Amino acid sequence: MSKQTPEKKHRVLLSIQTKILLWSGISFFISATLIILYGAFALRNGAIGPAEEKALDVARGEASEIRGILETTLGAGETFTQSLIGAKTEGVELSRDQVNAMLRQVLKANPQFVGVDVLFEPNAFDGSDAEFVNSEGSDANGRFLPYWTRDNTGKIQVELLQDYDTSDWYQCPKTTKVSCLIDPYIYPVQGKDVWMTSLVIPFVVNDRFLGITGIDTPVAFLQELADKADIYNGNGKIAIISNNGTLLGVTGHPDLIGQPVKALHEDFSAEDYQKIENGEETLRYDPKDQSLEVFVPIQVGDTATPWAVNVFIPSAAVVAEASRQMWRLIGIGSGLFVGSLLALYFVARQIAQPIRKITDVALQVAGGDLNVVADFQSTDETGILAGAFNKMTEQLRTLISTLEQRVADRAKALTTSAEVTRRLALARNTHQLAKEVVEQVQSAFHYYHAHIYFVDPESKDLVMAGGTGEVGATMLARRHKIPNGRGLVGRAASTNTPILVPDVAKEEGWLPNPLLPETRSEAAIPIAIGNQVLGVLDVQQNVVNGLGDDDISLLQSLAGQVAITLQNARTFEEATAKAEREALINTIGQRIQRAPTVEDTLKIAVRELGSALGASRVGANISAHRPSRNPIENN
């Protein structure tokens, strides 16, 4: 046996150390990377959560402030409307001059308003439109529609409302009969176009629409609110969006006022528009702009057209502090990783030393020396490995010492099986075949008992055809049979599958035989050609686990030969019987032909038939026109 050189030993030791260092290093690296990634993810989420809350708080605060301003305006209009409705329901007739005076006073008391107005359906105010043609606040038809306005200098004057038949500020309350917040629009005030919004309240009495009260306010204050916002040190911005998606104010971008929201968010979808129209609160991340965006509705009173406050913060600003923490974590993790590798190098070296000793012993065993022992004492896994290795070599010695005997036993079994098969092939009838099968199988393989069953073609029962010893003779004398499907033999026949029971005491449905009290294991092998089951070969052993897969394999081979021999024997028996019948018929025919008279012919026929059939008495009658009084008989 060649011995390993020191260089080879060193290479083995180095290989083990390298593998331990390499794979452990990779594991450390993956673990450190995962920890760092988790830390970065946690830090990022920790930054995003507060950012989302802050963005929502800012948006809600701005929405609340805008809502407060607009609801103040709405409240003034609702108060004015309710005062007119109250007067009308109480039967108090207010004049047009009185209403004009009231409108003027409301506008004067609220300098933030650009205009206030009422607009009644024809003859809905006092039923006297014809009397007020072209009067103050009335048009050429006398319809009451005064619009009190204030210009930049504070001048207050009355005008007539225009374009009401096609404008949302009139059609919305008329159609819905509820207050409406109108999306900003341009309307002429004292000859100058003003960008404003209207809060319009309907006059509804007994579910009848009579007209509106409208209060107009400029929307320039919305840009002022957006510019005052300070979010994430100026990195965040605010946008106020109307119900139809028009920008009313954007932090640092007054040039976007009046533009559609797509001018600010290019990917704004129809679904996003719908959420604004429905007054839904939304939080999302814009992958294109790399920003956190929230949309909070501005619900003014009972109006059905909410606006929205949009707060958007660049993602970089949101995670800036988290990024700094992440890089600090990466630096610390890298340092720990390098230190761990150095410590791991020395640990791997200590682990590799005992493994090398065991490797030397393994190489000697591989060279054929099974007497070598791994002499290594340790309480850790290497000590267990050395003990297991020594036990393995001991088992190898035992296995090798018994392997030759097992091979010899197997060869003997195969030889015996071949001899049994050869002798079975000589059988010429089913009785001889059954006897040969059970005797040869029992004697060749030293089974406790063996018997064979053939399938009855009519009843399908399994009828015993042969058995060993006195027990077999007794069972044959009793014409022992088993119904198909019952017990191990019946199951083997019905399923055409070998049945092996290593321990009959544990087998449900096993049928004990009082004549075979020592049976402990049993195997039933179907004798079949294809799907046609001809019988079953049953063997029993008087020890638990006395039968195994090897027995099944040998018995299946024998059962296949028995099936062929059985078929051949039956064919031979049928052919022999047929030949004997034909010979008998031929002999009787020849003797009848040699008979000189009819009476001799009948005597010969009766005698030969009686002999062939084994009958004790045979008679024949011949009649012509009347029965014969002297029948010919053979006794």
XYZ file of C-alpha atoms in Angstrom:
635
model
C 0.000 0.000 0.000
C 1.364 3.384 -0.966
C 1.579 6.048 1.705
C 0.549 9.654 1.341
C 3.465 12.077 1.040
C 3.735 15.136 3.356
C 3.063 17.372 0.344
C -0.236 15.571 -0.360
C -1.163 15.762 3.313
C -0.444 19.471 3.297
C -2.574 19.936 0.190
C -5.473 18.032 1.829
C -5.134 20.102 4.999
C -4.952 23.312 2.992
C -7.978 22.279 0.926
C -10.086 21.643 4.013
C -9.025 24.897 5.600
C -9.684 26.761 2.363
C -13.131 25.254 1.959
C -14.096 26.028 5.528
C -12.755 29.547 5.170
C -14.323 30.022 1.731
C -17.818 28.736 2.477
C -17.952 30.223 5.942
C -16.711 33.509 4.496
C -19.404 33.380 1.828
C -21.990 32.621 4.512
C -20.745 35.521 6.627
C -20.786 37.789 3.600
C -24.328 36.778 2.640
C -25.480 37.125 6.245
C -23.843 40.522 6.616
C -25.293 41.634 3.287
C -28.772 40.485 4.258
C -28.488 42.196 7.635
C -27.320 45.411 5.993
C -30.067 45.192 3.383
C -32.618 44.551 6.089
C -31.238 47.448 8.099
C -31.351 49.703 5.048
C -34.878 48.546 4.291
C -35.933 49.110 7.898
C -34.303 52.553 7.953
C -35.943 53.453 4.665
C -39.323 52.278 5.877
C -38.694 54.068 9.134
C -38.127 57.248 7.159
C -41.000 56.714 4.749
C -43.586 56.103 7.451
C -43.082 59.461 9.191
C -42.782 61.155 5.793
C -46.132 59.774 4.772
C -47.694 60.893 8.032
C -46.128 64.342 7.741
C -47.274 64.709 4.154
C -50.783 63.693 5.157
C -50.759 66.065 8.126
C -49.589 68.978 5.971
C -52.151 68.188 3.282
C -54.928 67.836 5.832
C -53.880 71.091 7.498
C -53.870 72.974 4.198
C -57.184 71.379 3.225
C -58.658 72.391 6.559
C -57.487 75.995 6.160
C -58.832 76.280 2.619
C -62.037 74.560 3.654
C -62.425 77.053 6.506
C -62.079 80.028 4.163
C -64.484 78.605 1.613
C -66.983 77.451 4.241
C -66.976 80.959 5.687
C -67.912 82.190 2.234
C -70.466 79.413 1.888
C -71.881 80.262 5.313
C -72.421 83.878 4.339
C -74.269 82.795 1.222
C -76.362 80.210 3.085
C -77.285 82.780 5.755
C -78.369 85.232 3.102
C -80.335 82.531 1.262
C -82.053 81.296 4.401
C -83.054 84.829 5.314
C -84.771 85.254 1.941
C -86.412 81.826 2.123
C -87.538 82.517 5.693
C -89.067 85.808 4.719
C -90.867 84.176 1.806
C -92.250 81.297 3.861
C -93.359 83.694 6.602
C -95.232 85.782 4.101
C -92.907 88.765 4.337
C -92.591 90.440 0.967
C -89.095 91.844 0.439
C -88.719 94.398 -2.311
C -86.023 94.270 -4.917
C -84.495 97.400 -3.423
C -84.302 95.720 -0.050
C -82.573 92.685 -1.522
C -80.120 94.925 -3.411
C -79.362 96.742 -0.189
C -78.778 93.451 1.591
C -76.411 92.248 -1.157
C -74.482 95.514 -1.050
C -74.131 95.222 2.707
C -72.872 91.604 2.504
C -70.227 92.590 -0.080
C -69.185 95.635 1.948
C -68.839 93.540 5.133
C -66.638 90.916 3.417
C -63.752 92.584 1.615
C -62.438 89.191 0.490
C -65.457 88.783 -1.796
C -65.234 90.016 -5.365
C -68.978 89.842 -5.895
C -72.347 88.672 -4.574
C -75.491 88.021 -6.538
C -78.948 86.561 -6.725
C -80.616 85.138 -9.799
C -84.280 84.183 -9.816
C -86.245 82.248 -12.361
C -88.673 84.415 -14.374
C -91.359 85.870 -12.049
C -90.051 83.652 -9.230
C -89.044 86.522 -6.942
C -92.185 88.627 -6.697
C -94.212 87.668 -9.757
C -93.866 91.219 -11.096
C -91.026 91.061 -13.606
C -93.039 93.137 -16.113
C -93.119 96.052 -13.649
C -89.292 96.132 -13.189
C -88.062 96.118 -16.773
C -84.512 97.580 -16.871
C -84.703 98.650 -13.234
C -81.668 98.315 -10.941
C -80.683 94.647 -10.910
C -83.308 93.610 -13.466
C -82.890 92.890 -17.176
C -84.951 93.963 -20.174
C -87.562 91.342 -19.267
C -87.719 92.432 -15.655
C -86.008 89.244 -14.435
C -84.271 89.866 -11.104
C -80.516 89.019 -11.468
C -78.371 91.693 -9.711
C -74.607 91.113 -9.439
C -72.907 93.417 -6.907
C -69.156 93.623 -7.535
C -66.016 95.239 -6.137
C -63.056 96.325 -8.269
C -59.399 96.710 -7.257
C -60.023 100.190 -5.856
C -62.871 98.999 -3.661
C -65.581 100.521 -5.808
C -68.898 98.698 -5.403
C -71.502 98.699 -8.135
C -74.268 96.531 -9.482
C -74.217 94.705 -12.814
C -76.414 92.126 -14.457
C -75.423 88.473 -14.491
C -74.501 87.071 -17.887
C -74.259 83.650 -19.581
C -76.205 81.970 -16.782
C -77.994 79.590 -19.136
C -74.688 77.912 -20.098
C -72.624 78.357 -16.936
C -72.008 75.767 -14.217
C -72.495 78.348 -11.481
C -76.211 78.440 -12.351
C -76.871 75.071 -13.957
C -75.239 73.042 -11.161
C -77.500 74.259 -8.295
C -80.507 74.312 -10.601
C -79.979 70.688 -11.573
C -78.871 69.254 -8.212
C -80.819 71.639 -5.882
C -77.809 71.594 -3.527
C -74.967 74.035 -2.922
C -72.149 73.904 -5.475
C -68.454 74.785 -5.321
C -67.650 75.880 -8.852
C -64.285 75.137 -10.447
C -62.350 78.403 -11.025
C -63.261 80.346 -14.139
C -62.745 83.788 -15.681
C -65.646 86.235 -15.405
C -65.808 89.963 -16.228
C -66.092 92.205 -13.167
C -66.564 95.907 -13.903
C -65.060 95.376 -17.323
C -62.051 93.332 -16.226
C -61.659 89.531 -16.327
C -61.181 88.013 -12.889
C -59.934 84.449 -12.075
C -62.325 83.353 -9.344
C -64.529 80.653 -7.915
C -68.159 80.746 -6.889
C -70.073 79.225 -4.005
C -73.678 78.987 -5.122
C -76.667 78.194 -2.907
C -80.075 77.370 -4.447
C -83.405 78.887 -3.399
C -85.592 75.803 -2.984
C -89.075 76.082 -1.515
C -91.257 72.989 -1.311
C -88.792 71.224 -3.617
C -89.266 73.953 -6.201
C -86.145 75.667 -7.552
C -86.626 79.471 -7.525
C -83.105 80.773 -8.037
C -79.630 81.114 -6.497
C -77.443 83.139 -4.237
C -73.862 83.338 -5.439
C -70.705 84.559 -3.723
C -67.572 85.001 -5.814
C -64.102 85.012 -4.359
C -60.746 85.286 -6.163
C -58.443 82.274 -5.935
C -55.168 84.173 -5.695
C -55.029 83.380 -1.968
C -54.502 79.686 -2.844
C -51.126 80.446 -4.450
C -50.164 82.403 -1.340
C -50.995 79.407 0.846
C -48.942 77.091 -1.410
C -45.923 79.421 -1.324
C -45.985 79.654 2.474
C -45.633 75.880 2.916
C -42.247 74.647 4.185
C -41.924 70.866 3.912
C -38.623 69.006 4.372
C -36.582 72.208 4.320
C -38.217 73.435 1.173
C -37.875 70.180 -0.746
C -41.587 69.382 -0.541
C -44.286 71.247 -2.448
C -48.028 71.793 -2.342
C -50.545 71.955 -5.162
C -54.231 72.867 -4.860
C -56.362 71.118 -7.499
C -59.982 71.804 -8.409
C -62.601 69.131 -8.960
C -62.044 69.134 -12.718
C -58.257 68.816 -12.332
C -57.251 72.475 -12.726
C -54.223 73.739 -10.797
C -55.203 76.596 -8.440
C -51.837 77.050 -6.760
C -48.430 75.343 -6.810
C -45.519 76.058 -4.481
C -43.002 78.231 -6.402
C -44.893 77.947 -9.693
C -47.578 80.629 -10.074
C -47.186 80.170 -13.828
C -49.018 76.825 -13.527
C -52.239 78.375 -12.194
C -55.114 77.512 -14.494
C -53.172 74.676 -16.146
C -54.427 71.072 -16.062
C -52.895 68.860 -13.406
C -50.948 66.956 -16.109
C -48.735 70.031 -16.409
C -47.448 69.053 -12.951
C -47.938 65.264 -12.989
C -47.562 63.914 -16.516
C -48.699 60.417 -15.556
C -51.938 61.627 -13.963
C -54.563 59.103 -15.075
C -58.305 59.043 -15.491
C -58.464 56.983 -12.318
C -56.609 59.741 -10.455
C -59.089 62.310 -11.787
C -61.932 60.108 -10.603
C -60.479 59.936 -7.083
C -60.399 63.723 -6.893
C -63.975 63.940 -8.136
C -65.023 61.349 -5.560
C -63.192 63.156 -2.743
C -60.890 60.206 -1.935
C -57.733 60.511 0.159
C -54.818 58.962 -1.746
C -51.146 58.175 -1.034
C -48.823 56.973 -3.800
C -45.251 56.972 -5.134
C -44.547 58.458 -8.524
C -41.799 56.294 -10.124
C -41.092 58.858 -12.839
C -40.731 61.897 -10.591
C -39.294 59.779 -7.766
C -41.545 61.407 -5.207
C -44.027 60.648 -2.459
C -47.443 62.113 -3.266
C -50.592 62.488 -1.159
C -53.976 63.838 -2.175
C -56.390 65.018 0.533
C -59.909 66.192 -0.413
C -61.254 69.659 0.383
C -64.898 69.018 1.148
C -66.739 72.326 1.496
C -70.053 71.923 3.306
C -72.512 69.729 1.455
C -71.180 70.595 -1.988
C -70.747 67.680 -4.365
C -67.580 68.907 -6.123
C -64.639 68.550 -3.710
C -61.199 69.959 -4.474
C -57.909 68.428 -3.360
C -54.621 69.405 -1.734
C -51.626 67.595 -3.226
C -48.384 67.356 -1.227
C -45.383 65.851 -3.004
C -41.931 65.229 -1.553
C -38.875 63.958 -3.513
C -37.905 60.450 -2.420
C -34.294 61.580 -2.005
C -35.389 64.085 0.625
C -37.489 61.451 2.387
C -34.674 58.888 2.693
C -31.705 61.269 2.979
C -31.137 60.544 6.675
C -31.822 56.834 6.120
C -29.140 56.786 3.379
C -26.580 58.298 5.747
C -27.417 55.663 8.360
C -27.184 52.935 5.721
C -23.645 53.881 4.680
C -22.620 54.007 8.323
C -24.070 50.505 8.741
C -22.186 49.263 5.650
C -18.895 50.562 7.061
C -19.422 48.880 10.416
C -20.529 45.627 8.750
C -17.449 45.560 6.484
C -15.123 45.941 9.437
C -16.831 43.158 11.335
C -16.682 40.940 8.241
C -12.907 41.307 7.888
C -12.409 40.599 11.589
C -14.609 37.531 11.369
C -12.557 36.165 8.456
C -9.333 36.441 10.470
C -10.885 34.626 13.430
C -12.366 32.034 11.110
C -8.956 31.257 9.616
C -7.599 30.089 12.976
C -10.774 28.157 13.793
C -10.641 26.333 10.428
C -7.050 25.368 11.104
C -7.994 23.764 14.418
C -10.890 21.892 12.819
C -8.758 20.587 9.945
C -6.079 18.958 12.133
C -8.150 15.995 13.453
C -9.833 15.574 10.065
C -6.406 15.058 8.527
C -5.661 12.233 10.968
C -8.932 10.510 10.154
C -8.211 11.003 6.428
C -4.893 9.164 6.798
C -6.698 6.196 8.362
C -9.355 6.271 5.619
C -6.684 6.078 2.934
C -5.178 2.999 4.594
C -8.623 1.353 4.718
C -9.132 2.208 1.052
C -5.843 0.441 0.364
C -7.233 -2.783 1.848
C -6.053 -2.617 5.474
C -9.263 -3.149 7.458
C -7.431 -3.691 10.741
C -6.290 -0.083 11.109
C -8.016 1.979 13.845
C -8.577 5.735 14.053
C -7.036 6.430 17.448
C -8.426 9.868 18.194
C -10.059 10.876 21.454
C -12.447 13.816 21.450
C -15.914 14.636 22.705
C -16.893 16.738 19.714
C -18.039 15.724 16.233
C -14.536 14.657 15.159
C -14.429 12.145 18.018
C -17.863 10.854 16.997
C -16.622 10.639 13.400
C -13.577 8.606 14.468
C -15.781 6.226 16.476
C -18.222 5.857 13.599
C -15.337 5.196 11.211
C -13.941 2.465 13.454
C -17.392 0.906 13.713
C -17.734 1.056 9.929
C -14.441 -0.782 9.380
C -15.559 -3.430 11.865
C -18.827 -3.874 9.983
C -16.898 -4.093 6.721
C -14.784 -6.895 8.132
C -17.930 -8.737 9.251
C -19.672 -8.101 5.942
C -16.776 -9.351 3.858
C -16.459 -12.479 6.010
C -20.143 -13.351 5.452
C -20.514 -12.109 1.869
C -18.963 -15.198 0.305
C -21.288 -17.466 2.288
C -24.321 -15.411 1.222
C -23.210 -15.555 -2.416
C -22.780 -19.301 -2.148
C -26.241 -19.678 -0.584
C -27.778 -17.573 -3.340
C -26.054 -19.633 -6.034
C -27.305 -22.817 -4.402
C -30.866 -21.447 -4.352
C -30.708 -20.526 -8.032
C -29.304 -23.959 -8.905
C -32.034 -25.664 -6.891
C -34.660 -23.500 -8.574
C -33.365 -24.498 -11.992
C -33.468 -28.189 -11.027
C -37.033 -27.866 -9.763
C -38.037 -26.155 -12.983
C -36.427 -28.933 -15.034
C -38.270 -31.679 -13.148
C -41.589 -29.862 -13.394
C -41.206 -29.745 -17.156
C -41.365 -33.573 -17.193
C -44.861 -33.713 -15.686
C -47.517 -34.995 -18.104
C -50.768 -34.569 -16.122
C -52.133 -32.077 -13.610
C -52.133 -34.557 -10.701
C -48.466 -35.400 -11.231
C -47.680 -31.714 -11.735
C -49.347 -30.648 -8.470
C -47.526 -33.368 -6.541
C -44.149 -32.518 -8.092
C -44.571 -28.779 -7.454
C -45.261 -28.977 -3.715
C -42.726 -31.723 -3.013
C -39.932 -30.080 -4.995
C -40.599 -26.611 -3.575
C -40.808 -27.843 0.018
C -37.716 -30.016 -0.175
C -35.639 -27.552 -2.204
C -36.252 -24.498 -0.058
C -37.004 -26.167 3.288
C -40.372 -24.567 3.789
C -42.594 -25.558 6.711
C -45.388 -26.455 4.308
C -46.333 -26.034 0.652
C -49.564 -26.664 -1.214
C -51.050 -25.767 -4.573
C -54.566 -24.816 -5.639
C -56.190 -24.907 -9.088
C -59.093 -22.641 -10.073
C -62.373 -24.506 -10.627
C -63.595 -23.229 -14.045
C -67.254 -23.326 -12.981
C -67.368 -22.157 -9.317
C -64.107 -20.130 -9.513
C -63.209 -21.611 -6.108
C -59.602 -22.538 -5.455
C -59.517 -26.345 -5.076
C -56.472 -27.877 -3.417
C -54.603 -30.075 -5.901
C -51.500 -30.976 -3.921
C -49.889 -30.587 -0.497
C -46.832 -31.848 1.376
C -46.769 -34.425 4.157
C -49.642 -35.907 6.092
C -51.291 -32.491 6.400
C -51.395 -32.217 2.621
C -52.881 -35.717 2.284
C -55.536 -34.943 4.914
C -56.533 -31.706 3.194
C -56.720 -33.480 -0.173
C -58.910 -36.183 1.321
C -61.243 -33.471 2.664
C -61.358 -31.880 -0.810
C -60.167 -28.633 0.770
C -61.058 -25.489 -1.180
C -61.036 -21.691 -0.659
C -63.531 -19.200 -2.147
C -62.010 -16.762 -4.618
C -61.034 -13.512 -2.878
C -60.946 -14.971 0.647
C -57.750 -15.274 2.673
C -54.237 -14.882 1.262
C -54.785 -17.557 -1.408
C -58.097 -16.057 -2.515
C -56.634 -12.531 -2.604
C -53.660 -13.658 -4.709
C -56.066 -15.294 -7.193
C -58.515 -12.367 -7.379
C -55.799 -9.711 -7.764
C -53.291 -11.802 -9.774
C -50.658 -10.355 -7.430
C -48.189 -12.087 -5.062
C -49.144 -11.728 -1.388
C -46.357 -11.761 1.230
C -47.111 -11.783 4.960
C -43.890 -11.801 7.033
C -45.877 -12.066 10.298
C -49.321 -13.675 10.036
C -50.215 -12.586 13.576
C -50.331 -8.974 12.322
C -52.226 -9.670 9.091
C -55.895 -8.750 9.072
C -58.018 -11.347 7.247
C -55.461 -14.183 7.540
C -57.153 -17.605 7.747
C -55.384 -19.953 10.240
C -55.302 -23.682 9.498
C -55.628 -25.947 12.583
C -53.549 -28.582 10.767
C -50.657 -26.101 10.480
C -50.401 -24.527 13.958
C -46.753 -23.460 13.614
C -47.277 -21.177 10.599
C -45.696 -17.752 11.295
C -45.221 -16.358 7.789
C -46.900 -17.098 4.460
C -46.673 -16.249 0.768
C -49.260 -16.864 -1.947
C -48.111 -16.668 -5.581
C -50.651 -16.621 -8.439
C -50.095 -19.185 -11.203
C -51.169 -17.271 -14.271
C -50.659 -16.829 -17.961
C -51.231 -13.172 -18.695
C -54.462 -12.116 -16.964
C -55.774 -15.712 -16.722
C -55.188 -17.093 -13.204
C -54.934 -20.920 -13.268
C -54.162 -21.448 -9.618
C -52.122 -20.366 -6.576
C -48.887 -21.706 -5.069
C -48.912 -21.238 -1.285
C -45.860 -21.716 0.993
C -45.608 -21.295 4.756
C -42.717 -20.949 7.192
C -42.646 -21.552 10.919
C -40.641 -18.416 11.830
C -41.593 -14.742 11.688
C -40.008 -13.057 8.652
C -39.094 -16.502 7.367
C -40.226 -15.448 3.908
C -38.989 -12.389 2.033
C -38.638 -10.710 -1.340
C -36.032 -13.248 -2.489
C -38.558 -16.038 -1.913
C -41.194 -14.114 -3.851
C -38.833 -13.692 -6.808
C -37.922 -17.411 -6.884
C -41.513 -18.561 -6.394
C -42.786 -16.208 -9.119
C -40.283 -17.717 -11.511
C -41.437 -21.219 -10.542
C -45.107 -20.163 -10.756
C -44.551 -18.977 -14.304
C -43.050 -22.361 -15.242
C -45.848 -24.169 -13.406
C -48.449 -22.162 -15.354
C -46.872 -23.159 -18.664
C -46.465 -26.799 -17.568
C -50.048 -26.871 -16.236
C -51.378 -25.558 -19.523
C -49.280 -28.110 -21.421
C -50.453 -30.958 -19.134
C -54.094 -30.009 -19.578
C -53.588 -29.804 -23.316
C -51.900 -33.221 -23.254
C -54.707 -34.739 -21.180
C -57.355 -33.318 -23.503
C -55.521 -34.593 -26.567
C -55.079 -38.046 -25.017
C -58.744 -38.279 -24.072
C -59.786 -37.172 -27.529
C -57.506 -39.755 -29.157
C -58.850 -42.523 -26.894
C -62.464 -41.580 -27.745
C -61.727 -41.567 -31.459
C -59.939 -44.975 -31.219
C -62.882 -46.457 -29.285
C -65.393 -45.136 -31.776
C -63.294 -46.565 -34.631
C -63.015 -50.015 -32.937
C -66.773 -50.192 -32.247
C -67.498 -49.155 -35.837
C -65.248 -51.903 -37.245
C -66.852 -54.605 -35.094
C -70.352 -53.449 -36.015
C -69.446 -53.557 -39.716
C -68.317 -57.205 -39.396
C -71.591 -58.306 -37.794
C -73.515 -60.670 -40.147
C -77.029 -59.842 -38.952
C -78.943 -56.920 -37.515
C -79.347 -58.789 -34.253
C -75.551 -59.316 -34.013
C -75.036 -55.636 -34.853
C -77.251 -54.548 -31.965
C -75.592 -56.982 -29.584
C -72.124 -55.733 -30.490
C -73.207 -52.061 -30.183
C -74.837 -52.628 -26.791
C -71.897 -54.638 -25.470
C -69.190 -52.205 -26.646
C -71.079 -49.104 -25.439
C -71.634 -50.669 -22.043
C -67.947 -51.528 -21.813
C -66.861 -48.038 -22.931
C -69.254 -46.258 -20.601
C -68.735 -48.641 -17.687
C -72.494 -49.198 -17.434
C -73.885 -52.299 -15.678
C -76.893 -52.503 -17.975
C -77.453 -51.246 -21.554
C -80.558 -51.896 -23.711
C -81.700 -51.082 -27.245
C -85.187 -51.208 -28.786
C -86.013 -51.262 -32.510
C -89.574 -50.634 -33.630
C -91.240 -50.707 -37.055
C -95.053 -50.555 -37.367
C -95.517 -51.971 -33.878
C -93.340 -52.387 -30.828
C -91.128 -55.430 -30.641
C -91.937 -57.856 -27.876
C -88.347 -59.162 -27.667
C -85.887 -56.280 -26.860
C -82.198 -57.031 -27.085
C -80.364 -56.404 -23.820
C -76.858 -56.768 -22.498
C -76.343 -57.505 -18.824
